[in-house]
mmCIF file of N, CA and C in Angstrom:
data_model
loop_
_atom_site.group_PDB
_atom_site.id
_atom_site.type_symbol
_atom_site.label_atom_id
_atom_site.label_comp_id
_atom_site.label_asym_id
_atom_site.label_seq_id
_atom_site.Cartn_x
_atom_site.Cartn_y
_atom_site.Cartn_z
ATOM 1 N N MET E 29 50.492 16.739 -39.904
ATOM 2 C CA MET E 29 51.557 16.997 -40.845
ATOM 3 C C MET E 29 52.626 15.910 -40.688
ATOM 4 N N ASN E 30 53.102 15.402 -41.779
ATOM 5 C CA ASN E 30 54.159 14.391 -41.749
ATOM 6 C C ASN E 30 55.523 15.065 -41.652
ATOM 7 N N ILE E 31 56.388 14.473 -40.863
ATOM 8 C CA ILE E 31 57.735 14.991 -40.632
ATOM 9 C C ILE E 31 58.741 13.941 -41.087
ATOM 10 N N VAL E 32 59.799 14.388 -41.758
ATOM 11 C CA VAL E 32 60.899 13.505 -42.151
ATOM 12 C C VAL E 32 62.190 14.086 -41.603
ATOM 13 N N LEU E 33 63.241 13.295 -41.611
ATOM 14 C CA LEU E 33 64.545 13.747 -41.138
ATOM 15 C C LEU E 33 65.434 14.025 -42.335
ATOM 16 N N ARG E 34 65.991 15.225 -42.394
ATOM 17 C CA ARG E 34 66.863 15.620 -43.507
ATOM 18 C C ARG E 34 68.267 15.894 -43.000
ATOM 19 N N HIS E 35 69.250 15.396 -43.730
ATOM 20 C CA HIS E 35 70.653 15.627 -43.395
ATOM 21 C C HIS E 35 70.959 17.107 -43.594
ATOM 22 N N LYS E 36 71.609 17.730 -42.632
ATOM 23 C CA LYS E 36 71.865 19.172 -42.661
ATOM 24 C C LYS E 36 72.797 19.591 -43.794
ATOM 25 N N VAL E 37 73.730 18.743 -44.170
ATOM 26 C CA VAL E 37 74.719 19.113 -45.188
ATOM 27 C C VAL E 37 74.318 18.620 -46.574
ATOM 28 N N SER E 38 73.995 17.340 -46.687
ATOM 29 C CA SER E 38 73.743 16.760 -48.007
ATOM 30 C C SER E 38 72.320 16.973 -48.507
ATOM 31 N N GLY E 39 71.369 17.201 -47.599
ATOM 32 C CA GLY E 39 69.980 17.365 -48.010
ATOM 33 C C GLY E 39 69.256 16.050 -48.245
ATOM 34 N N LEU E 40 69.930 14.924 -47.987
ATOM 35 C CA LEU E 40 69.292 13.619 -48.149
ATOM 36 C C LEU E 40 68.348 13.351 -46.995
ATOM 37 N N TYR E 41 67.427 12.418 -47.192
ATOM 38 C CA TYR E 41 66.417 12.089 -46.188
ATOM 39 C C TYR E 41 66.701 10.730 -45.568
ATOM 40 N N TYR E 42 66.436 10.628 -44.272
ATOM 41 C CA TYR E 42 66.706 9.417 -43.505
ATOM 42 C C TYR E 42 65.632 8.372 -43.791
ATOM 43 N N GLN E 43 66.087 7.164 -44.187
ATOM 44 C CA GLN E 43 65.154 6.077 -44.425
ATOM 45 C C GLN E 43 65.240 5.012 -43.343
ATOM 46 N N ALA E 44 66.451 4.632 -42.988
ATOM 47 C CA ALA E 44 66.697 3.618 -41.961
ATOM 48 C C ALA E 44 68.123 3.803 -41.466
ATOM 49 N N ALA E 45 68.502 3.012 -40.478
ATOM 50 C CA ALA E 45 69.849 3.123 -39.902
ATOM 51 C C ALA E 45 70.916 3.037 -40.987
ATOM 52 N N GLY E 46 71.659 4.120 -41.168
ATOM 53 C CA GLY E 46 72.735 4.165 -42.146
ATOM 54 C C GLY E 46 72.282 4.307 -43.591
ATOM 55 N N LYS E 47 70.997 4.507 -43.830
ATOM 56 C CA LYS E 47 70.492 4.599 -45.199
ATOM 57 C C LYS E 47 69.796 5.948 -45.415
ATOM 58 N N TRP E 48 70.299 6.709 -46.384
ATOM 59 C CA TRP E 48 69.767 8.016 -46.722
ATOM 60 C C TRP E 48 69.309 7.996 -48.175
ATOM 61 N N VAL E 49 68.189 8.633 -48.460
ATOM 62 C CA VAL E 49 67.615 8.628 -49.808
ATOM 63 C C VAL E 49 67.388 10.059 -50.289
ATOM 64 N N ARG E 50 67.250 10.215 -51.599
ATOM 65 C CA ARG E 50 67.080 11.540 -52.201
ATOM 66 C C ARG E 50 65.663 12.074 -52.083
ATOM 67 N N ARG E 51 64.675 11.203 -52.135
ATOM 68 C CA ARG E 51 63.284 11.633 -52.166
ATOM 69 C C ARG E 51 62.638 11.530 -50.786
ATOM 70 N N SER E 52 61.896 12.569 -50.419
ATOM 71 C CA SER E 52 61.259 12.577 -49.104
ATOM 72 C C SER E 52 60.136 11.550 -49.010
ATOM 73 N N ASP E 53 59.548 11.167 -50.145
ATOM 74 C CA ASP E 53 58.477 10.179 -50.080
ATOM 75 C C ASP E 53 58.994 8.766 -49.847
ATOM 76 N N ASN E 54 60.314 8.556 -49.914
ATOM 77 C CA ASN E 54 60.923 7.264 -49.593
ATOM 78 C C ASN E 54 61.516 7.243 -48.182
ATOM 79 N N ALA E 55 61.389 8.342 -47.480
ATOM 80 C CA ALA E 55 62.000 8.475 -46.158
ATOM 81 C C ALA E 55 61.079 7.951 -45.058
ATOM 82 N N CYS E 56 61.675 7.736 -43.898
ATOM 83 C CA CYS E 56 60.938 7.341 -42.705
ATOM 84 C C CYS E 56 60.088 8.542 -42.260
ATOM 85 N N VAL E 57 58.790 8.323 -42.041
ATOM 86 C CA VAL E 57 57.859 9.411 -41.738
ATOM 87 C C VAL E 57 57.433 9.357 -40.273
ATOM 88 N N PHE E 58 57.406 10.538 -39.656
ATOM 89 C CA PHE E 58 56.940 10.688 -38.282
ATOM 90 C C PHE E 58 55.671 11.531 -38.303
ATOM 91 N N LYS E 59 54.775 11.267 -37.375
ATOM 92 C CA LYS E 59 53.503 11.990 -37.330
ATOM 93 C C LYS E 59 53.608 13.342 -36.635
ATOM 94 N N SER E 60 54.684 13.563 -35.888
ATOM 95 C CA SER E 60 54.851 14.854 -35.216
ATOM 96 C C SER E 60 56.335 15.203 -35.128
ATOM 97 N N ALA E 61 56.609 16.487 -34.987
ATOM 98 C CA ALA E 61 57.986 16.947 -34.827
ATOM 99 C C ALA E 61 58.567 16.448 -33.510
ATOM 100 N N ARG E 62 57.731 16.329 -32.506
ATOM 101 C CA ARG E 62 58.189 15.836 -31.203
ATOM 102 C C ARG E 62 58.687 14.395 -31.312
ATOM 103 N N ALA E 63 57.952 13.550 -32.023
ATOM 104 C CA ALA E 63 58.371 12.163 -32.221
ATOM 105 C C ALA E 63 59.673 12.096 -33.017
ATOM 106 N N ALA E 64 59.819 12.966 -34.005
ATOM 107 C CA ALA E 64 61.042 12.990 -34.812
ATOM 108 C C ALA E 64 62.250 13.421 -33.968
ATOM 109 N N ARG E 65 62.069 14.453 -33.140
ATOM 110 C CA ARG E 65 63.167 14.909 -32.275
ATOM 111 C C ARG E 65 63.561 13.837 -31.263
ATOM 112 N N LEU E 66 62.581 13.115 -30.732
ATOM 113 C CA LEU E 66 62.870 12.034 -29.807
ATOM 114 C C LEU E 66 63.667 10.930 -30.500
ATOM 115 N N TYR E 67 63.297 10.603 -31.734
ATOM 116 C CA TYR E 67 64.022 9.592 -32.506
ATOM 117 C C TYR E 67 65.468 10.040 -32.763
ATOM 118 N N LEU E 68 65.635 11.324 -33.095
ATOM 119 C CA LEU E 68 66.988 11.863 -33.298
ATOM 120 C C LEU E 68 67.829 11.720 -32.043
ATOM 121 N N LYS E 69 67.245 12.034 -30.917
ATOM 122 C CA LYS E 69 67.967 11.976 -29.651
ATOM 123 C C LYS E 69 68.324 10.537 -29.273
ATOM 124 N N LEU E 70 67.349 9.629 -29.391
ATOM 125 C CA LEU E 70 67.588 8.234 -29.016
ATOM 126 C C LEU E 70 68.609 7.547 -29.910
ATOM 127 N N ASN E 71 68.635 7.914 -31.193
ATOM 128 C CA ASN E 71 69.554 7.287 -32.143
ATOM 129 C C ASN E 71 70.798 8.120 -32.419
ATOM 130 N N GLN E 72 70.958 9.213 -31.691
ATOM 131 C CA GLN E 72 72.130 10.087 -31.778
ATOM 132 C C GLN E 72 72.437 10.516 -33.215
ATOM 133 N N LEU E 73 71.422 10.997 -33.890
ATOM 134 C CA LEU E 73 71.574 11.507 -35.259
ATOM 135 C C LEU E 73 71.745 13.022 -35.198
ATOM 136 N N ARG E 74 72.955 13.468 -34.888
ATOM 137 C CA ARG E 74 73.223 14.894 -34.724
ATOM 138 C C ARG E 74 73.272 15.636 -36.044
ATOM 139 N N GLU E 75 73.496 14.920 -37.140
ATOM 140 C CA GLU E 75 73.637 15.567 -38.446
ATOM 141 C C GLU E 75 72.305 15.740 -39.163
ATOM 142 N N ALA E 76 71.209 15.350 -38.538
ATOM 143 C CA ALA E 76 69.892 15.442 -39.171
ATOM 144 C C ALA E 76 68.992 16.415 -38.429
ATOM 145 N N GLN E 77 67.972 16.885 -39.137
ATOM 146 C CA GLN E 77 66.991 17.786 -38.539
ATOM 147 C C GLN E 77 65.595 17.411 -39.028
ATOM 148 N N PRO E 78 64.587 17.568 -38.183
ATOM 149 C CA PRO E 78 63.218 17.273 -38.616
ATOM 150 C C PRO E 78 62.682 18.395 -39.501
ATOM 151 N N VAL E 79 62.055 18.029 -40.602
ATOM 152 C CA VAL E 79 61.448 18.999 -41.519
ATOM 153 C C VAL E 79 60.089 18.471 -41.976
ATOM 154 N N PRO E 80 59.164 19.366 -42.327
ATOM 155 C CA PRO E 80 57.881 18.899 -42.854
ATOM 156 C C PRO E 80 58.073 18.212 -44.201
ATOM 157 N N ARG E 81 57.321 17.165 -44.428
ATOM 158 C CA ARG E 81 57.394 16.465 -45.714
ATOM 159 C C ARG E 81 56.429 17.148 -46.675
ATOM 160 N N LEU E 82 56.970 17.744 -47.708
ATOM 161 C CA LEU E 82 56.170 18.452 -48.692
ATOM 162 C C LEU E 82 55.757 17.508 -49.809
ATOM 163 N N ALA E 83 54.778 17.925 -50.560
ATOM 164 C CA ALA E 83 54.348 17.148 -51.713
ATOM 165 C C ALA E 83 55.495 17.062 -52.722
ATOM 166 N N PRO E 84 55.611 15.965 -53.457
ATOM 167 C CA PRO E 84 56.735 15.789 -54.398
ATOM 168 C C PRO E 84 56.875 16.914 -55.414
ATOM 169 N N TYR E 85 55.767 17.491 -55.898
ATOM 170 C CA TYR E 85 55.890 18.557 -56.882
ATOM 171 C C TYR E 85 56.460 19.833 -56.272
ATOM 172 N N LEU E 86 56.287 20.046 -54.979
ATOM 173 C CA LEU E 86 56.884 21.203 -54.323
ATOM 174 C C LEU E 86 58.373 21.008 -54.090
ATOM 175 N N MET E 87 58.779 19.780 -53.821
ATOM 176 C CA MET E 87 60.196 19.503 -53.581
ATOM 177 C C MET E 87 61.036 19.820 -54.809
ATOM 178 N N ALA E 88 60.519 19.533 -55.988
ATOM 179 C CA ALA E 88 61.260 19.832 -57.213
ATOM 180 C C ALA E 88 61.498 21.325 -57.346
ATOM 181 N N MET E 89 60.543 22.124 -56.946
ATOM 182 C CA MET E 89 60.700 23.575 -57.020
ATOM 183 C C MET E 89 61.732 24.084 -56.020
ATOM 184 N N LEU E 90 61.803 23.474 -54.851
ATOM 185 C CA LEU E 90 62.755 23.912 -53.836
ATOM 186 C C LEU E 90 64.195 23.601 -54.215
ATOM 187 N N HIS E 91 64.433 22.514 -54.916
ATOM 188 C CA HIS E 91 65.791 22.115 -55.276
ATOM 189 C C HIS E 91 66.230 22.665 -56.624
ATOM 190 N N ARG E 92 65.427 23.519 -57.222
ATOM 191 C CA ARG E 92 65.744 24.082 -58.520
ATOM 192 C C ARG E 92 66.793 25.184 -58.354
ATOM 193 N N PRO E 93 67.837 25.191 -59.202
ATOM 194 C CA PRO E 93 68.836 26.262 -59.108
ATOM 195 C C PRO E 93 68.232 27.598 -59.543
ATOM 196 N N SER E 94 68.882 28.681 -59.155
ATOM 197 C CA SER E 94 68.343 29.986 -59.507
ATOM 198 C C SER E 94 68.358 30.166 -61.021
ATOM 199 N N PRO E 95 67.497 30.908 -61.630
ATOM 200 C CA PRO E 95 66.448 31.683 -61.015
ATOM 201 C C PRO E 95 65.316 30.808 -60.491
ATOM 202 N N SER E 96 64.635 31.325 -59.521
ATOM 203 C CA SER E 96 63.569 30.551 -58.892
ATOM 204 C C SER E 96 62.382 30.401 -59.833
ATOM 205 N N ILE E 97 61.506 29.485 -59.517
ATOM 206 C CA ILE E 97 60.327 29.243 -60.339
ATOM 207 C C ILE E 97 59.464 30.500 -60.410
ATOM 208 N N TRP E 98 59.430 31.274 -59.333
ATOM 209 C CA TRP E 98 58.649 32.511 -59.326
ATOM 210 C C TRP E 98 59.203 33.513 -60.324
ATOM 211 N N GLN E 99 60.523 33.639 -60.398
ATOM 212 C CA GLN E 99 61.135 34.571 -61.338
ATOM 213 C C GLN E 99 60.863 34.149 -62.776
ATOM 214 N N ILE E 100 60.919 32.862 -63.042
ATOM 215 C CA ILE E 100 60.643 32.372 -64.386
ATOM 216 C C ILE E 100 59.193 32.672 -64.767
ATOM 217 N N TRP E 101 58.274 32.379 -63.862
ATOM 218 C CA TRP E 101 56.859 32.619 -64.139
ATOM 219 C C TRP E 101 56.575 34.098 -64.339
ATOM 220 N N SER E 102 57.128 34.937 -63.473
ATOM 221 C CA SER E 102 56.820 36.365 -63.552
ATOM 222 C C SER E 102 57.366 36.983 -64.836
ATOM 223 N N ARG E 103 58.522 36.520 -65.321
ATOM 224 C CA ARG E 103 59.045 37.023 -66.594
ATOM 225 C C ARG E 103 58.127 36.645 -67.746
ATOM 226 N N GLY E 104 57.666 35.405 -67.743
ATOM 227 C CA GLY E 104 56.772 34.945 -68.802
ATOM 228 C C GLY E 104 55.432 35.647 -68.768
ATOM 229 N N ALA E 105 54.901 35.862 -67.585
ATOM 230 C CA ALA E 105 53.606 36.522 -67.455
ATOM 231 C C ALA E 105 53.709 37.999 -67.810
ATOM 232 N N ALA E 106 54.806 38.638 -67.429
ATOM 233 C CA ALA E 106 54.963 40.065 -67.688
ATOM 234 C C ALA E 106 55.162 40.348 -69.169
ATOM 235 N N SER E 107 55.821 39.464 -69.896
ATOM 236 C CA SER E 107 56.112 39.732 -71.301
ATOM 237 C C SER E 107 54.856 39.745 -72.154
ATOM 238 N N GLY E 108 53.857 38.960 -71.816
ATOM 239 C CA GLY E 108 52.658 38.913 -72.630
ATOM 240 C C GLY E 108 51.500 39.711 -72.090
ATOM 241 N N TRP E 109 51.622 40.258 -70.912
ATOM 242 C CA TRP E 109 50.472 40.907 -70.286
ATOM 243 C C TRP E 109 50.080 42.207 -70.991
ATOM 244 N N ASP E 110 51.024 43.108 -71.239
ATOM 245 C CA ASP E 110 50.686 44.424 -71.771
ATOM 246 C C ASP E 110 50.099 44.365 -73.170
ATOM 247 N N GLY E 111 50.684 43.573 -74.031
ATOM 248 C CA GLY E 111 50.224 43.547 -75.417
ATOM 249 C C GLY E 111 48.947 42.773 -75.630
ATOM 250 N N LYS E 112 48.930 41.539 -75.294
ATOM 251 C CA LYS E 112 47.810 40.658 -75.601
ATOM 252 C C LYS E 112 46.630 40.869 -74.678
ATOM 253 N N LYS E 113 46.862 40.878 -73.390
ATOM 254 C CA LYS E 113 45.782 40.902 -72.427
ATOM 255 C C LYS E 113 45.073 42.242 -72.359
ATOM 256 N N SER E 114 45.821 43.347 -72.465
ATOM 257 C CA SER E 114 45.176 44.644 -72.312
ATOM 258 C C SER E 114 44.224 44.929 -73.468
ATOM 259 N N SER E 115 44.470 44.384 -74.651
ATOM 260 C CA SER E 115 43.565 44.613 -75.761
ATOM 261 C C SER E 115 42.206 43.960 -75.520
ATOM 262 N N HIS E 116 42.161 42.880 -74.751
ATOM 263 C CA HIS E 116 40.902 42.232 -74.432
ATOM 264 C C HIS E 116 40.049 43.074 -73.480
ATOM 265 N N PHE E 117 40.676 43.839 -72.633
ATOM 266 C CA PHE E 117 39.932 44.619 -71.658
ATOM 267 C C PHE E 117 39.372 45.908 -72.247
ATOM 268 N N ASN E 118 39.918 46.384 -73.335
ATOM 269 C CA ASN E 118 39.494 47.658 -73.915
ATOM 270 C C ASN E 118 38.389 47.496 -74.955
ATOM 271 N N ARG E 119 37.890 46.326 -75.165
ATOM 272 C CA ARG E 119 36.814 46.127 -76.147
ATOM 273 C C ARG E 119 35.487 46.647 -75.610
ATOM 274 N N ASN E 120 34.634 47.059 -76.519
ATOM 275 C CA ASN E 120 33.297 47.509 -76.131
ATOM 276 C C ASN E 120 32.303 46.408 -76.257
#
Protein backbone atom coordinates (compact mmCIF):
# COMPACT_ATOMS: atom_id res chain seq x y z
CA MET A 1 0.00 0.00 0.00
CA ASN A 2 1.31 3.45 -0.86
CA ILE A 3 1.45 6.04 1.92
CA VAL A 4 1.49 9.83 1.53
CA LEU A 5 1.84 12.63 4.06
CA ARG A 6 -1.20 14.86 4.58
CA HIS A 7 -1.26 18.17 6.43
CA LYS A 8 -3.53 17.83 9.49
CA VAL A 9 -5.22 21.22 9.06
CA SER A 10 -5.22 22.08 5.36
CA GLY A 11 -5.55 18.56 3.94
CA LEU A 12 -2.76 19.22 1.42
CA TYR A 13 -0.23 16.52 0.56
CA TYR A 14 3.53 16.75 1.03
CA GLN A 15 5.53 16.78 -2.19
CA ALA A 16 8.95 18.11 -1.16
CA ALA A 17 10.55 20.36 1.45
CA GLY A 18 8.20 23.33 1.85
CA LYS A 19 5.97 22.24 -1.05
CA TRP A 20 2.41 20.99 -0.52
CA VAL A 21 0.02 19.93 -3.29
CA ARG A 22 -3.73 19.32 -3.55
CA ARG A 23 -3.65 15.93 -5.25
CA SER A 24 -2.31 12.80 -3.58
CA ASP A 25 -1.02 11.45 -6.89
CA ASN A 26 1.43 14.40 -7.04
CA ALA A 27 2.69 13.80 -3.51
CA CYS A 28 5.83 12.06 -2.28
CA VAL A 29 4.98 8.34 -1.91
CA PHE A 30 6.28 5.95 0.74
CA LYS A 31 6.02 2.17 0.51
CA SER A 32 5.16 1.71 4.19
CA ALA A 33 3.71 3.66 7.10
CA ARG A 34 6.90 2.98 9.05
CA ALA A 35 9.03 4.68 6.38
CA ALA A 36 6.63 7.65 6.32
CA ARG A 37 6.74 8.04 10.13
CA LEU A 38 10.53 7.88 10.07
CA TYR A 39 10.61 10.61 7.39
CA LEU A 40 8.26 12.75 9.51
CA LYS A 41 10.50 12.35 12.53
CA LEU A 42 13.78 13.02 10.69
CA ASN A 43 12.41 16.12 8.94
CA GLN A 44 10.42 17.36 11.97
CA LEU A 45 7.11 17.58 10.12
CA ARG A 46 4.82 17.75 13.16
CA GLU A 47 1.88 19.15 11.18
CA ALA A 48 1.64 16.13 8.86
CA GLN A 49 0.36 12.59 9.25
CA PRO A 50 0.83 9.45 7.14
CA VAL A 51 -2.30 8.31 5.29
CA PRO A 52 -2.97 5.64 2.65
CA ARG A 53 -2.95 6.97 -0.89
CA LEU A 54 -6.34 6.25 -2.39
CA ALA A 55 -7.24 6.08 -6.04
CA PRO A 56 -8.03 9.54 -7.52
CA TYR A 57 -11.72 8.73 -8.06
CA LEU A 58 -12.11 7.88 -4.36
CA MET A 59 -10.45 11.11 -3.26
CA ALA A 60 -13.09 13.16 -5.06
CA MET A 61 -15.79 11.38 -3.09
CA LEU A 62 -14.06 12.01 0.23
CA HIS A 63 -13.73 15.76 -0.33
CA ARG A 64 -17.32 16.17 -1.47
CA PRO A 65 -19.47 18.39 0.79
CA SER A 66 -22.55 16.87 2.37
CA PRO A 67 -24.75 15.16 1.41
CA SER A 68 -22.41 12.27 0.88
CA ILE A 69 -22.24 10.32 -2.36
CA TRP A 70 -24.02 7.43 -0.63
CA GLN A 71 -26.98 9.63 0.31
CA ILE A 72 -27.26 10.94 -3.23
CA TRP A 73 -27.15 7.44 -4.70
CA SER A 74 -29.63 5.98 -2.22
CA ARG A 75 -32.17 8.76 -2.89
CA GLY A 76 -31.94 8.17 -6.62
CA ALA A 77 -32.16 4.41 -6.30
CA ALA A 78 -35.06 4.53 -3.84
CA SER A 79 -37.18 6.87 -5.96
CA GLY A 80 -37.30 4.54 -8.95
CA TRP A 81 -37.22 1.17 -7.25
CA ASP A 82 -40.87 0.71 -6.20
CA GLY A 83 -42.55 1.82 -9.40
CA LYS A 84 -40.38 0.69 -12.27
CA LYS A 85 -38.45 -2.25 -10.91
CA SER A 86 -41.20 -4.05 -9.03
CA SER A 87 -43.35 -4.30 -12.16
CA HIS A 88 -40.59 -6.32 -13.83
CA PHE A 89 -40.58 -8.89 -11.05
CA ASN A 90 -44.34 -9.51 -11.10
CA ARG A 91 -44.52 -10.62 -14.73
CA ASN A 92 -45.44 -14.18 -15.60
